[in-house]
mmCIF file of C-alpha atoms and ligand atoms in Angstrom:
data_model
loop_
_atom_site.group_PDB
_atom_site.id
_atom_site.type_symbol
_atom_site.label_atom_id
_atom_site.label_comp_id
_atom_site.label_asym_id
_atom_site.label_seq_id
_atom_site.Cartn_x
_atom_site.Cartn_y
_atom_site.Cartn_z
ATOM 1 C CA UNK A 1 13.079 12.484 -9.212
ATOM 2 C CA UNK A 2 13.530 12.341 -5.495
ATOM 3 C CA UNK A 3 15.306 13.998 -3.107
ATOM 4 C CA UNK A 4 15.881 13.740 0.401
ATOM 5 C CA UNK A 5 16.026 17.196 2.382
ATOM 6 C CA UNK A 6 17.516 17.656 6.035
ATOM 7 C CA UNK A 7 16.110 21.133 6.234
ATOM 8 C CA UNK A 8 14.853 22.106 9.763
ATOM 9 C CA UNK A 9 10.999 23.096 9.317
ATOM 10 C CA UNK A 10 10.955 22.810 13.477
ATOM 11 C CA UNK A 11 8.331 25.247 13.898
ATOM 12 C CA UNK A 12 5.781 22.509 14.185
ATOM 13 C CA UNK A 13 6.250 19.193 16.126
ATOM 14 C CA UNK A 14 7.672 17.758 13.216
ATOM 15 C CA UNK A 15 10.591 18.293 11.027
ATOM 16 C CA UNK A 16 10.325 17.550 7.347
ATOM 17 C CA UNK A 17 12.787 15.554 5.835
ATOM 18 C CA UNK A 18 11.840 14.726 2.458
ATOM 19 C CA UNK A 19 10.348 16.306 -0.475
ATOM 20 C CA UNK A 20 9.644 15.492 -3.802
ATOM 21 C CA UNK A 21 9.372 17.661 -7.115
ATOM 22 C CA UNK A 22 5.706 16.446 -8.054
ATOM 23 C CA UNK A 23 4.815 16.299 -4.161
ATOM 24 C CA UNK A 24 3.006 12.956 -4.542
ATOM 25 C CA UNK A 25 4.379 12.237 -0.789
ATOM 26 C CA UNK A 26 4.349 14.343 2.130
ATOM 27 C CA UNK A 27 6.774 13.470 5.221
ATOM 28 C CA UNK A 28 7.215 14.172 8.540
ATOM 29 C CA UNK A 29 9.308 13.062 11.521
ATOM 30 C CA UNK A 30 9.042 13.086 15.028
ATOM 31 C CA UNK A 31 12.275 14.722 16.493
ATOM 32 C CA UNK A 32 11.589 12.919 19.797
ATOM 33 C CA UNK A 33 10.328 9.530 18.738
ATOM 34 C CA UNK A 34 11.931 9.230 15.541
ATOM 35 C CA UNK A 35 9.002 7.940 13.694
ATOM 36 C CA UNK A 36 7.714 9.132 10.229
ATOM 37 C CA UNK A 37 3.995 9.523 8.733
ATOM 38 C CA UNK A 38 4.411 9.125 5.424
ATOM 39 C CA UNK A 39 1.183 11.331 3.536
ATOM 40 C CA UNK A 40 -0.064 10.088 0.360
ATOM 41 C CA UNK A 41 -1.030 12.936 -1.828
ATOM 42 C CA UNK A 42 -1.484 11.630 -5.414
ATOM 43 C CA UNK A 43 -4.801 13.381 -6.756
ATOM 44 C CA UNK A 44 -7.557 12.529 -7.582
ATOM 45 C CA UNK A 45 -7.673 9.209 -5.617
ATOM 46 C CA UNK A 46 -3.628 8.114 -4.574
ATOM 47 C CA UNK A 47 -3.389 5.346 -7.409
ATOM 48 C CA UNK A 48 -0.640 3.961 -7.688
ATOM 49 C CA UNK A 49 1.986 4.677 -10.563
ATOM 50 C CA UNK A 50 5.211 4.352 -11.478
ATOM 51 C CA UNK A 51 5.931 7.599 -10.026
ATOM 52 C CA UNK A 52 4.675 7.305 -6.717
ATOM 53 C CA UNK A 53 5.744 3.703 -6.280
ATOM 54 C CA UNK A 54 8.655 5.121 -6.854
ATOM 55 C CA UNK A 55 8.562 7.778 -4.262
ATOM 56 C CA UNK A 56 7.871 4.853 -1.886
ATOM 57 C CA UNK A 57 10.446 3.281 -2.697
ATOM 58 C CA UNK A 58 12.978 5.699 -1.772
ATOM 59 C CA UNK A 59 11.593 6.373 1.304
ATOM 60 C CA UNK A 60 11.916 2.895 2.043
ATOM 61 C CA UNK A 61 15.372 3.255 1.438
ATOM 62 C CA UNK A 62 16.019 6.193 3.045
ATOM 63 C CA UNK A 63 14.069 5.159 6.271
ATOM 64 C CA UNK A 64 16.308 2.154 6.352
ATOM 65 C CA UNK A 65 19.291 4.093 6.435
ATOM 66 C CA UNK A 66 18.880 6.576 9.258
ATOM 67 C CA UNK A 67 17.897 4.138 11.157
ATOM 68 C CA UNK A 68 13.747 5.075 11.447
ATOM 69 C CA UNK A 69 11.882 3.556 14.615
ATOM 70 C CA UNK A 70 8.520 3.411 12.978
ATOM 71 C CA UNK A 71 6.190 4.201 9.940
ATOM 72 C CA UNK A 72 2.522 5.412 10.029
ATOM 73 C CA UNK A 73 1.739 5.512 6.648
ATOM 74 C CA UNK A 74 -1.684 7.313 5.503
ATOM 75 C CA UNK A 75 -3.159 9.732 3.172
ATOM 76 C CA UNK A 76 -3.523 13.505 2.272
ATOM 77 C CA UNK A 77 -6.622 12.747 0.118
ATOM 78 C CA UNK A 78 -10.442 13.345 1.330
ATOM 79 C CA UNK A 79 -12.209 9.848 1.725
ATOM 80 C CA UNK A 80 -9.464 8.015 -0.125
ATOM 81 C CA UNK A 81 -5.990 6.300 1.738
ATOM 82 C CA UNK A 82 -5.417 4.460 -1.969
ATOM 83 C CA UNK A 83 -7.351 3.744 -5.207
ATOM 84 C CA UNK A 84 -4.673 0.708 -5.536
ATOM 85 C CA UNK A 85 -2.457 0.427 -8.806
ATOM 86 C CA UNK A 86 -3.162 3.420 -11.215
ATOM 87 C CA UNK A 87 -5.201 1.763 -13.997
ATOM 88 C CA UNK A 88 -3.463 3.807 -16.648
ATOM 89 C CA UNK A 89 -0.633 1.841 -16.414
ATOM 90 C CA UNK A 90 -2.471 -1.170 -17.685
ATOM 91 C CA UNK A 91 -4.210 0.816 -20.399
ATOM 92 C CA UNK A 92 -2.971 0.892 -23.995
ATOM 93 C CA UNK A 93 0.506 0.380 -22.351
ATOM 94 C CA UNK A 94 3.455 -1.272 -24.401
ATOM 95 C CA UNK A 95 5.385 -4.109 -22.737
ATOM 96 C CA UNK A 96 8.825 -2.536 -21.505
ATOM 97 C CA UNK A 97 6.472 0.116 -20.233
ATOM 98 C CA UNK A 98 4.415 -2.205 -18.464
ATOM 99 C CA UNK A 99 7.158 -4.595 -17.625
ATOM 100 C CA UNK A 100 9.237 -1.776 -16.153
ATOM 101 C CA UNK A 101 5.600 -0.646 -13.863
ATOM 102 C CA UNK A 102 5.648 -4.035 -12.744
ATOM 103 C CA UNK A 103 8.889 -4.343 -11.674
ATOM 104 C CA UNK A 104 8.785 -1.192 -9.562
ATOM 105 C CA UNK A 105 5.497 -2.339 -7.954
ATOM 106 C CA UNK A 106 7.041 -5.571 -6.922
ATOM 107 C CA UNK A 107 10.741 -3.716 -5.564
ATOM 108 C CA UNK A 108 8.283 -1.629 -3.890
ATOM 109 C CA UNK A 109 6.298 -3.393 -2.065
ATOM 110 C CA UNK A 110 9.040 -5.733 -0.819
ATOM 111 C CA UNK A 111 10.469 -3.134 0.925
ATOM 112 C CA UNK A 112 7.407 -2.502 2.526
ATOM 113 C CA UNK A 113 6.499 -5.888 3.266
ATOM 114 C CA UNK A 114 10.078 -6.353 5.072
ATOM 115 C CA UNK A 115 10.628 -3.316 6.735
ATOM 116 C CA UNK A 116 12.461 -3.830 9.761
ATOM 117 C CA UNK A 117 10.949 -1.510 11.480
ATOM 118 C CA UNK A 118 7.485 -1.017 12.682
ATOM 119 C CA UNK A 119 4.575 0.149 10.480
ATOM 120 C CA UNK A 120 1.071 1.245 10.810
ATOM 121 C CA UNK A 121 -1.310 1.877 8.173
ATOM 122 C CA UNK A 122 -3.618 4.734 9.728
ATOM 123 C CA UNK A 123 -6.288 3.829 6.784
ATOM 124 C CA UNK A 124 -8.186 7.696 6.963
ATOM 125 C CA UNK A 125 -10.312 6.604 3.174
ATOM 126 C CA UNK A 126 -10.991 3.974 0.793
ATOM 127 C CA UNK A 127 -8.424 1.206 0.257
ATOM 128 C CA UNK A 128 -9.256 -1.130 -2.724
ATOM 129 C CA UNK A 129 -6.744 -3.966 -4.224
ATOM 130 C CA UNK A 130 -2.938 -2.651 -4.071
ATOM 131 C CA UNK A 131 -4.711 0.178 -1.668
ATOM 132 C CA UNK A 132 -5.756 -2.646 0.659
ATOM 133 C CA UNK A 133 -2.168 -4.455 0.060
ATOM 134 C CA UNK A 134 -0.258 -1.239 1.439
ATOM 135 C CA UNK A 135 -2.487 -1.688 4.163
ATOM 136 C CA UNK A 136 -2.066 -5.440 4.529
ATOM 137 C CA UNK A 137 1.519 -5.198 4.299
ATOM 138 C CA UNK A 138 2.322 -2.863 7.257
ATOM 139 C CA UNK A 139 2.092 -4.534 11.158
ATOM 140 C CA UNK A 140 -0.921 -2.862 12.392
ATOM 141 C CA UNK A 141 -3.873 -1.813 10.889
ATOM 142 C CA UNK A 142 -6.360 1.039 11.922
ATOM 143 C CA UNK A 143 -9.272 1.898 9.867
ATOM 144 C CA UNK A 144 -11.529 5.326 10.130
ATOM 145 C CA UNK A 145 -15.388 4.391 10.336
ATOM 146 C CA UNK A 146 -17.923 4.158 9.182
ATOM 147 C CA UNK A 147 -17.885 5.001 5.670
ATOM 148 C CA UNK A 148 -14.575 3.769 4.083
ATOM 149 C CA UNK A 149 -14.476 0.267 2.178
ATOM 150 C CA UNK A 150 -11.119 -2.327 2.103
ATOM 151 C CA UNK A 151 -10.577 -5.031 -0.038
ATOM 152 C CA UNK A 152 -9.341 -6.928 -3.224
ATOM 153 C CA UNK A 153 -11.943 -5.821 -5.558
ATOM 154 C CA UNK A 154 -9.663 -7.467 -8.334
ATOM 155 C CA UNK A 155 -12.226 -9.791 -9.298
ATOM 156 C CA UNK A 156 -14.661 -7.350 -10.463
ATOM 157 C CA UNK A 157 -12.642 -5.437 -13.143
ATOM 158 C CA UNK A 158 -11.655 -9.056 -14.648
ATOM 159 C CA UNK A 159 -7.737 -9.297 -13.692
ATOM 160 C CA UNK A 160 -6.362 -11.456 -11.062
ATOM 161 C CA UNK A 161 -5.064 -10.666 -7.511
ATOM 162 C CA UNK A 162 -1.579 -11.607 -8.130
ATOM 163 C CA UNK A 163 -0.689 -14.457 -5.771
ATOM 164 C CA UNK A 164 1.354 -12.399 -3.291
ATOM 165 C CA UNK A 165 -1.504 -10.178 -2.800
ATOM 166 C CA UNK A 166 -3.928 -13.771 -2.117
ATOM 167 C CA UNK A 167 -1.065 -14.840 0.654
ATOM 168 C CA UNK A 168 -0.982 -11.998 2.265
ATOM 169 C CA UNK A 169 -4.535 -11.470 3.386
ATOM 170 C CA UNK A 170 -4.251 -15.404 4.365
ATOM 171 C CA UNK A 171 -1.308 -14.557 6.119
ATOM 172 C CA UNK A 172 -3.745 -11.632 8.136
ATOM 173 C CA UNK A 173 -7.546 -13.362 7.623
ATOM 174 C CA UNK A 174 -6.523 -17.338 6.871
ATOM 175 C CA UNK A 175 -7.519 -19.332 3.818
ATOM 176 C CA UNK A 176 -11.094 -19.480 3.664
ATOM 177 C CA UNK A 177 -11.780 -16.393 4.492
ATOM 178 C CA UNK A 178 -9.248 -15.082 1.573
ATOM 179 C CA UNK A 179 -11.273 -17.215 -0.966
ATOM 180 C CA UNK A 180 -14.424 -16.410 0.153
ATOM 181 C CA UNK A 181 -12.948 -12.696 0.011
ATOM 182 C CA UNK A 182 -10.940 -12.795 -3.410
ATOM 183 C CA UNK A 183 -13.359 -14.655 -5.521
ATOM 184 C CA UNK A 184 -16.629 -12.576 -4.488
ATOM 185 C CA UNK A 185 -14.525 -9.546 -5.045
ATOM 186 C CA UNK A 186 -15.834 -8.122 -1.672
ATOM 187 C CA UNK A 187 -15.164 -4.826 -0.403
ATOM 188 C CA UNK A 188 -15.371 -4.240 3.796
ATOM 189 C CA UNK A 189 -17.052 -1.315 5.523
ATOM 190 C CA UNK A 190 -15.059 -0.806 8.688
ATOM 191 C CA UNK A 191 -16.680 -2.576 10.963
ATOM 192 C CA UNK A 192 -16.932 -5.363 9.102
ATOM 193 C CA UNK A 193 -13.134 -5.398 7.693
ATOM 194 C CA UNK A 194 -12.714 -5.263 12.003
ATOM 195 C CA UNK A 195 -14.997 -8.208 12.476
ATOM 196 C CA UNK A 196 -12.777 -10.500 9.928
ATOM 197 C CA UNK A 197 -9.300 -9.709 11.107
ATOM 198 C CA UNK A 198 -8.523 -7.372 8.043
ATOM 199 C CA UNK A 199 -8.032 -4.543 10.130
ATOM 200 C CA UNK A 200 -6.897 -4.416 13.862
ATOM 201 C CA UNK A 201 -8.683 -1.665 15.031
ATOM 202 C CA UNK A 202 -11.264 1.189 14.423
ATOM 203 C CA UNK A 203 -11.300 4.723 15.025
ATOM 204 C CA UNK A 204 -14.726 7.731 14.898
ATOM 205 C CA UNK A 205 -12.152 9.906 13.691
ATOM 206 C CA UNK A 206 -8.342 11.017 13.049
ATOM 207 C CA UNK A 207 -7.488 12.693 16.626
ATOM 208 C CA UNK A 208 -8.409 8.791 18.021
ATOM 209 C CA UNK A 209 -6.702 7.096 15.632
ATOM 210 C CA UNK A 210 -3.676 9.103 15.823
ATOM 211 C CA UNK A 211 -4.053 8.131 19.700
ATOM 212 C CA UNK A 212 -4.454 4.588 18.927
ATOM 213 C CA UNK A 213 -1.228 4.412 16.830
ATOM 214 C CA UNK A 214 0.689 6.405 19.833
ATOM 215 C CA UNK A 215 -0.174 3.257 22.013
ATOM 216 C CA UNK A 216 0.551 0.958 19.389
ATOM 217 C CA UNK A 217 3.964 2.427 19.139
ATOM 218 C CA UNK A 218 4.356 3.390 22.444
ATOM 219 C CA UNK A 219 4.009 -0.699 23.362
ATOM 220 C CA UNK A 220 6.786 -1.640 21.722
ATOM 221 C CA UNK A 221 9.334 1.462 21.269
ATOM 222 C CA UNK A 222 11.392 0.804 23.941
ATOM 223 C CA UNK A 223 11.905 -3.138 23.183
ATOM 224 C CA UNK A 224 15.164 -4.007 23.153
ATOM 225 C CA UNK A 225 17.500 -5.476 20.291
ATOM 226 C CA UNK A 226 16.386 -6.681 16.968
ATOM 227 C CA UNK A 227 14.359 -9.678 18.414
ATOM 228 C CA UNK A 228 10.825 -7.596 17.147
ATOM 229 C CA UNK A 229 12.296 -7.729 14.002
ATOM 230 C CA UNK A 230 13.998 -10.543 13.424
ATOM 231 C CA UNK A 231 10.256 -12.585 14.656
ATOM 232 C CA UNK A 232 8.377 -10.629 11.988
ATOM 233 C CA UNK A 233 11.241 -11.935 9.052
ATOM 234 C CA UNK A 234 10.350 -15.112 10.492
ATOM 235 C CA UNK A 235 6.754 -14.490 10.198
ATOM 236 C CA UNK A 236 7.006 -13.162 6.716
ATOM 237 C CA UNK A 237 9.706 -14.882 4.901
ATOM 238 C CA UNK A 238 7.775 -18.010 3.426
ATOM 239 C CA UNK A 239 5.461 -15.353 1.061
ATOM 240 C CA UNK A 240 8.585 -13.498 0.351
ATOM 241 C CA UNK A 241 10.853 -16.427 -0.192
ATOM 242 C CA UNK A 242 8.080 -17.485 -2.954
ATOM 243 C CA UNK A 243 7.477 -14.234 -4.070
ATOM 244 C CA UNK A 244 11.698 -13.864 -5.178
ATOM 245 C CA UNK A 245 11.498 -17.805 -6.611
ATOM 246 C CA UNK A 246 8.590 -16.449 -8.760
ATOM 247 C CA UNK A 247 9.045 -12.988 -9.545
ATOM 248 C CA UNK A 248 10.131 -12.791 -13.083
ATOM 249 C CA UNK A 249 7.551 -15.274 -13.892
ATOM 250 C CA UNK A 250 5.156 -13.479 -12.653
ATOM 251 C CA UNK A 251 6.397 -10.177 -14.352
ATOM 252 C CA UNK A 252 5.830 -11.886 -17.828
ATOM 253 C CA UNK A 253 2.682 -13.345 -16.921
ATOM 254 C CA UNK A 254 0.954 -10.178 -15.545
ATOM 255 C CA UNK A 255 2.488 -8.633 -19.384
ATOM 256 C CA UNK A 256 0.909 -11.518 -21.403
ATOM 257 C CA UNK A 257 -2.244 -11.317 -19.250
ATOM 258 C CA UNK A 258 -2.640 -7.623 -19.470
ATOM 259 C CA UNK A 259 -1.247 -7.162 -22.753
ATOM 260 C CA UNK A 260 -4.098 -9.492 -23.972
ATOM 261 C CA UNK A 261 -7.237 -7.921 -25.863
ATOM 262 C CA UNK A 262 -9.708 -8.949 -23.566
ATOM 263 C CA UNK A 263 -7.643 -7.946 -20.726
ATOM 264 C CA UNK A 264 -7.911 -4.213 -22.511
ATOM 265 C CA UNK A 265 -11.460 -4.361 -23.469
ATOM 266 C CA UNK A 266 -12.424 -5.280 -19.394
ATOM 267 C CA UNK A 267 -10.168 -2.313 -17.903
ATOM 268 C CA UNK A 268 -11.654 0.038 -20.903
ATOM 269 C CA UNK A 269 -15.357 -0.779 -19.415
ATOM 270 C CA UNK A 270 -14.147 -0.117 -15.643
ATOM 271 C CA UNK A 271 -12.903 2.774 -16.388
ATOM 272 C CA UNK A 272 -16.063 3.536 -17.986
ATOM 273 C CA UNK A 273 -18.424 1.911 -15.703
ATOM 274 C CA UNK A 274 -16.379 4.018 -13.094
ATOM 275 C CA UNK A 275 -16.687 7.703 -14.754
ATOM 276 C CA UNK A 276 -20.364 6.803 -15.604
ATOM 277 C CA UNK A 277 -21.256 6.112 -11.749
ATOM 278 C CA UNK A 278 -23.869 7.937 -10.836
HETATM 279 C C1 LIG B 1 -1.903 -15.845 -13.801
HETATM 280 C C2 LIG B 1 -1.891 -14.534 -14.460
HETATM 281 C C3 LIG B 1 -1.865 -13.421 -13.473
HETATM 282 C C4 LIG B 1 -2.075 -12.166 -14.209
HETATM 283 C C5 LIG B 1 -2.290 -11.041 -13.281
HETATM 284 C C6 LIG B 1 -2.520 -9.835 -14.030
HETATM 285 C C7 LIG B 1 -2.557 -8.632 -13.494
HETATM 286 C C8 LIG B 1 -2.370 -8.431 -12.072
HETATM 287 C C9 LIG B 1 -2.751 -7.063 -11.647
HETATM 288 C C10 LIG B 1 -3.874 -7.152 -10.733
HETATM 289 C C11 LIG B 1 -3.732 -6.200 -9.610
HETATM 290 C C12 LIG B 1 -4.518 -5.190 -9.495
HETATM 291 C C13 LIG B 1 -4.455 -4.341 -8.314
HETATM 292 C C14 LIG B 1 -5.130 -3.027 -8.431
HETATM 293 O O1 LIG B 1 -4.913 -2.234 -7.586
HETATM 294 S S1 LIG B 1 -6.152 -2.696 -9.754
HETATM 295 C C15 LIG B 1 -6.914 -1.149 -9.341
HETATM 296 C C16 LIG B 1 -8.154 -1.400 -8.606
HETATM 297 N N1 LIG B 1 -8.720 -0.171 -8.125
HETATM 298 C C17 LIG B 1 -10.000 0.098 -8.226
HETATM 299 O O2 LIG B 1 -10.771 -0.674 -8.734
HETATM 300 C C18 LIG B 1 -10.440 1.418 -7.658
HETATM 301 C C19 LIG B 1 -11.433 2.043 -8.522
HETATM 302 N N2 LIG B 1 -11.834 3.328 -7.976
HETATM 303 C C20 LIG B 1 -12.829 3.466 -7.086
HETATM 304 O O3 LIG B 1 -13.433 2.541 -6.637
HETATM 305 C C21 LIG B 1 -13.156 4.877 -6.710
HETATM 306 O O4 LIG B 1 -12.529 5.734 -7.629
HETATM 307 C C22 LIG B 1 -12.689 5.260 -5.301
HETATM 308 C C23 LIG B 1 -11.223 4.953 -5.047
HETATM 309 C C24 LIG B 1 -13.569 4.555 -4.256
HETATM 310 C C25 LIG B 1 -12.880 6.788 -5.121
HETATM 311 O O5 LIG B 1 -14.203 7.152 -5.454
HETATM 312 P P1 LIG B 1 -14.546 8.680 -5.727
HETATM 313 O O6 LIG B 1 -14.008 9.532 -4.660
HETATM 314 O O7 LIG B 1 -16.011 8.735 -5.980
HETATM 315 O O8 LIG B 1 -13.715 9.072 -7.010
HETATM 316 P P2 LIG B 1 -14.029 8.689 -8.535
HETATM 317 O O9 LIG B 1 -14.461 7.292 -8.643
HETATM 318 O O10 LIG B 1 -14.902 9.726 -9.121
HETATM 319 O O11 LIG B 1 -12.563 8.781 -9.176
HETATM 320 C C26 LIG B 1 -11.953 10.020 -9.437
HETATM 321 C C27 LIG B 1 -11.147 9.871 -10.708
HETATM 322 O O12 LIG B 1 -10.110 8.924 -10.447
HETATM 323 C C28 LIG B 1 -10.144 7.877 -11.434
HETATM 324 N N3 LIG B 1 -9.715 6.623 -10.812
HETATM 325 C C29 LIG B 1 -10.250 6.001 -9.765
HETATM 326 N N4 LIG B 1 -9.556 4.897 -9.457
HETATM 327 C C30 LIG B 1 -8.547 4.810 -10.348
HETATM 328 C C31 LIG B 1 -7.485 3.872 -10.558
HETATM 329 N N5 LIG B 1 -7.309 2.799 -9.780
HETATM 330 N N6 LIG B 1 -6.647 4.098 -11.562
HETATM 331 C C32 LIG B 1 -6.780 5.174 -12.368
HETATM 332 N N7 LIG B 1 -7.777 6.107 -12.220
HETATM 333 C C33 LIG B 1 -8.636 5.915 -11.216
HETATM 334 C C34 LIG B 1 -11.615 7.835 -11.852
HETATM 335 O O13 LIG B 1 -11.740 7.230 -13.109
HETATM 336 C C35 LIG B 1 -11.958 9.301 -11.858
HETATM 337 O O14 LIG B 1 -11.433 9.841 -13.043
HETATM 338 P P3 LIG B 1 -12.218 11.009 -13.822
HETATM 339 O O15 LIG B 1 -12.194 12.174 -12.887
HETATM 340 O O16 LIG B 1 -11.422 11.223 -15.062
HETATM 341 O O17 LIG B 1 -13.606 10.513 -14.089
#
């Protein structure tokens, strides 16, 4: 359960507005500028569940409503900004479960993806799959280096980047480089995310990057009107116009898909392969 809290922490620079029973989210906003960091603080790794998709989703909301003039959104987690969707959720699940998942994930990220106001992902870890679609989904990127990885690593663990997640990075990286990127499963060090577009800039550590997404916001705070956001509906609406056409669809074919033995039998060996690393 969420709930949104006016109380005046002021003895910092920022005020904290929200807060949330399990704490999976940490936020803050700037009294003078009016933007919010949004913390992810899901441990181990920030995957993504129900739960905290559904913290997100709020926020969203709530951002929305009074009126917010820009998002950073980043992560409380050592070495990790997000593990992508929480694997659990696809493991030994039952359908209304998963369907329900799903469904949130989708609501979700829409609001993300349409935000009307500005967003930076301030990517301070590693960002696979729906890690590196947060990341894709927000206006600016900028990536700490040298040791994280982005990427759709979907590939790999034997399910398919859902097709919203493919048209994004095209949208970001264009069409070749998105195959190239999907079907190899690749994950991007830093600079190398940089050198393909995936990212739009790099920082040594988190006192530049927090001065590189100043500028970035301190560029276009003080445009007038809507026109910044009505060009970035433009930009985005022929994914998301597709995406609402095909969204139940989708939603039963992710369930039959993941539902499906060998579906169960790959994420049960990831999971393995993945507590077995050395
Ligand atoms: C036409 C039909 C279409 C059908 C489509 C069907 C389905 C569509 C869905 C496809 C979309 C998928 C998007 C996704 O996001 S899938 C998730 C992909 N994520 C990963 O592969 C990340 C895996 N994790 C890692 O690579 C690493 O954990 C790390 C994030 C780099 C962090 O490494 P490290 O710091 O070394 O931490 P550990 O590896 O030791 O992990 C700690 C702990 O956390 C568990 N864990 C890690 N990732 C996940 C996860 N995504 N979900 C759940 N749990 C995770 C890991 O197992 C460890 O647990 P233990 O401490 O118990 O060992």
């Amino acid at each position: 359960m969420y709930h949104l809290k006016k109380f005046n922490v002021t003895s910092g620079k920022y005020r904290k507005l929200f807060s949330s029973v399990a704490k999976v989210i940490d936020v803050s906003t700037d009294d003078k500028t009016n933007i919010t960091r949004v913390y992810l603080q899901r441990p181990p790794v920030n995957s993504l569940n129900s739960h905290l998709l559904t913290e997100i989703s709020y926020i969203m909301d709530d951002l929305e409503k009074t009126k917010c003039k820009g998002l950073v959104l980043t992560s409380n987690i050592v070495n990790i900004f997000s593990a992508g969707l929480d694997l659990t959720e696809f493991y030994k699940t039952d359908i209304q479960k998963l369907s329900n998942f799903w469904t949130t994930l989708q609501n979700t990220w829409l609001k993300l993806y349409t935000a009307t106001f500005p967003t930076v992902a301030l990517i301070n870890g590693h960002s696979p799959a729906a890690g590196c679609l947060l990341a894709l989904s927000c206006d600016y990127r900028i990536m700490l280096s040298p040791h994280y990885t982005i990427g759709f690593n979907e590939a790999k663990i034997g399910i398919p980047a859902p097709f919203w997640f493919i048209e994004v990075m095209q949208s970001i990286i264009g069409s070749r480089k998105t195959e190239l990127s999907v079907l190899t499963g690749q994950m991007y060090k830093t600079d190398e995310a940089l050198a393909i577009g995936l990212i739009d800039e790099t920082a040594i550590n988190l006192t530049e990057a927090e001065s590189k997404v100043n500028s970035f916001f301190k560029n276009i705070i003080a445009f007038p009107g809507k026109s910044r956001s009505l060009m970035k509906k433009d930009c985005r609406d022929h994914i998301v116009q597709k995406f609402l056409l095909k969204k139940d669809e989708e939603r039963e074919l992710v369930i039959e898909f993941i539902m499906n033995p060998k579906t169960q039998k790959n994420i049960e060996l990831y999971f393995k392969a993945l507590q077995n690393k050395v």
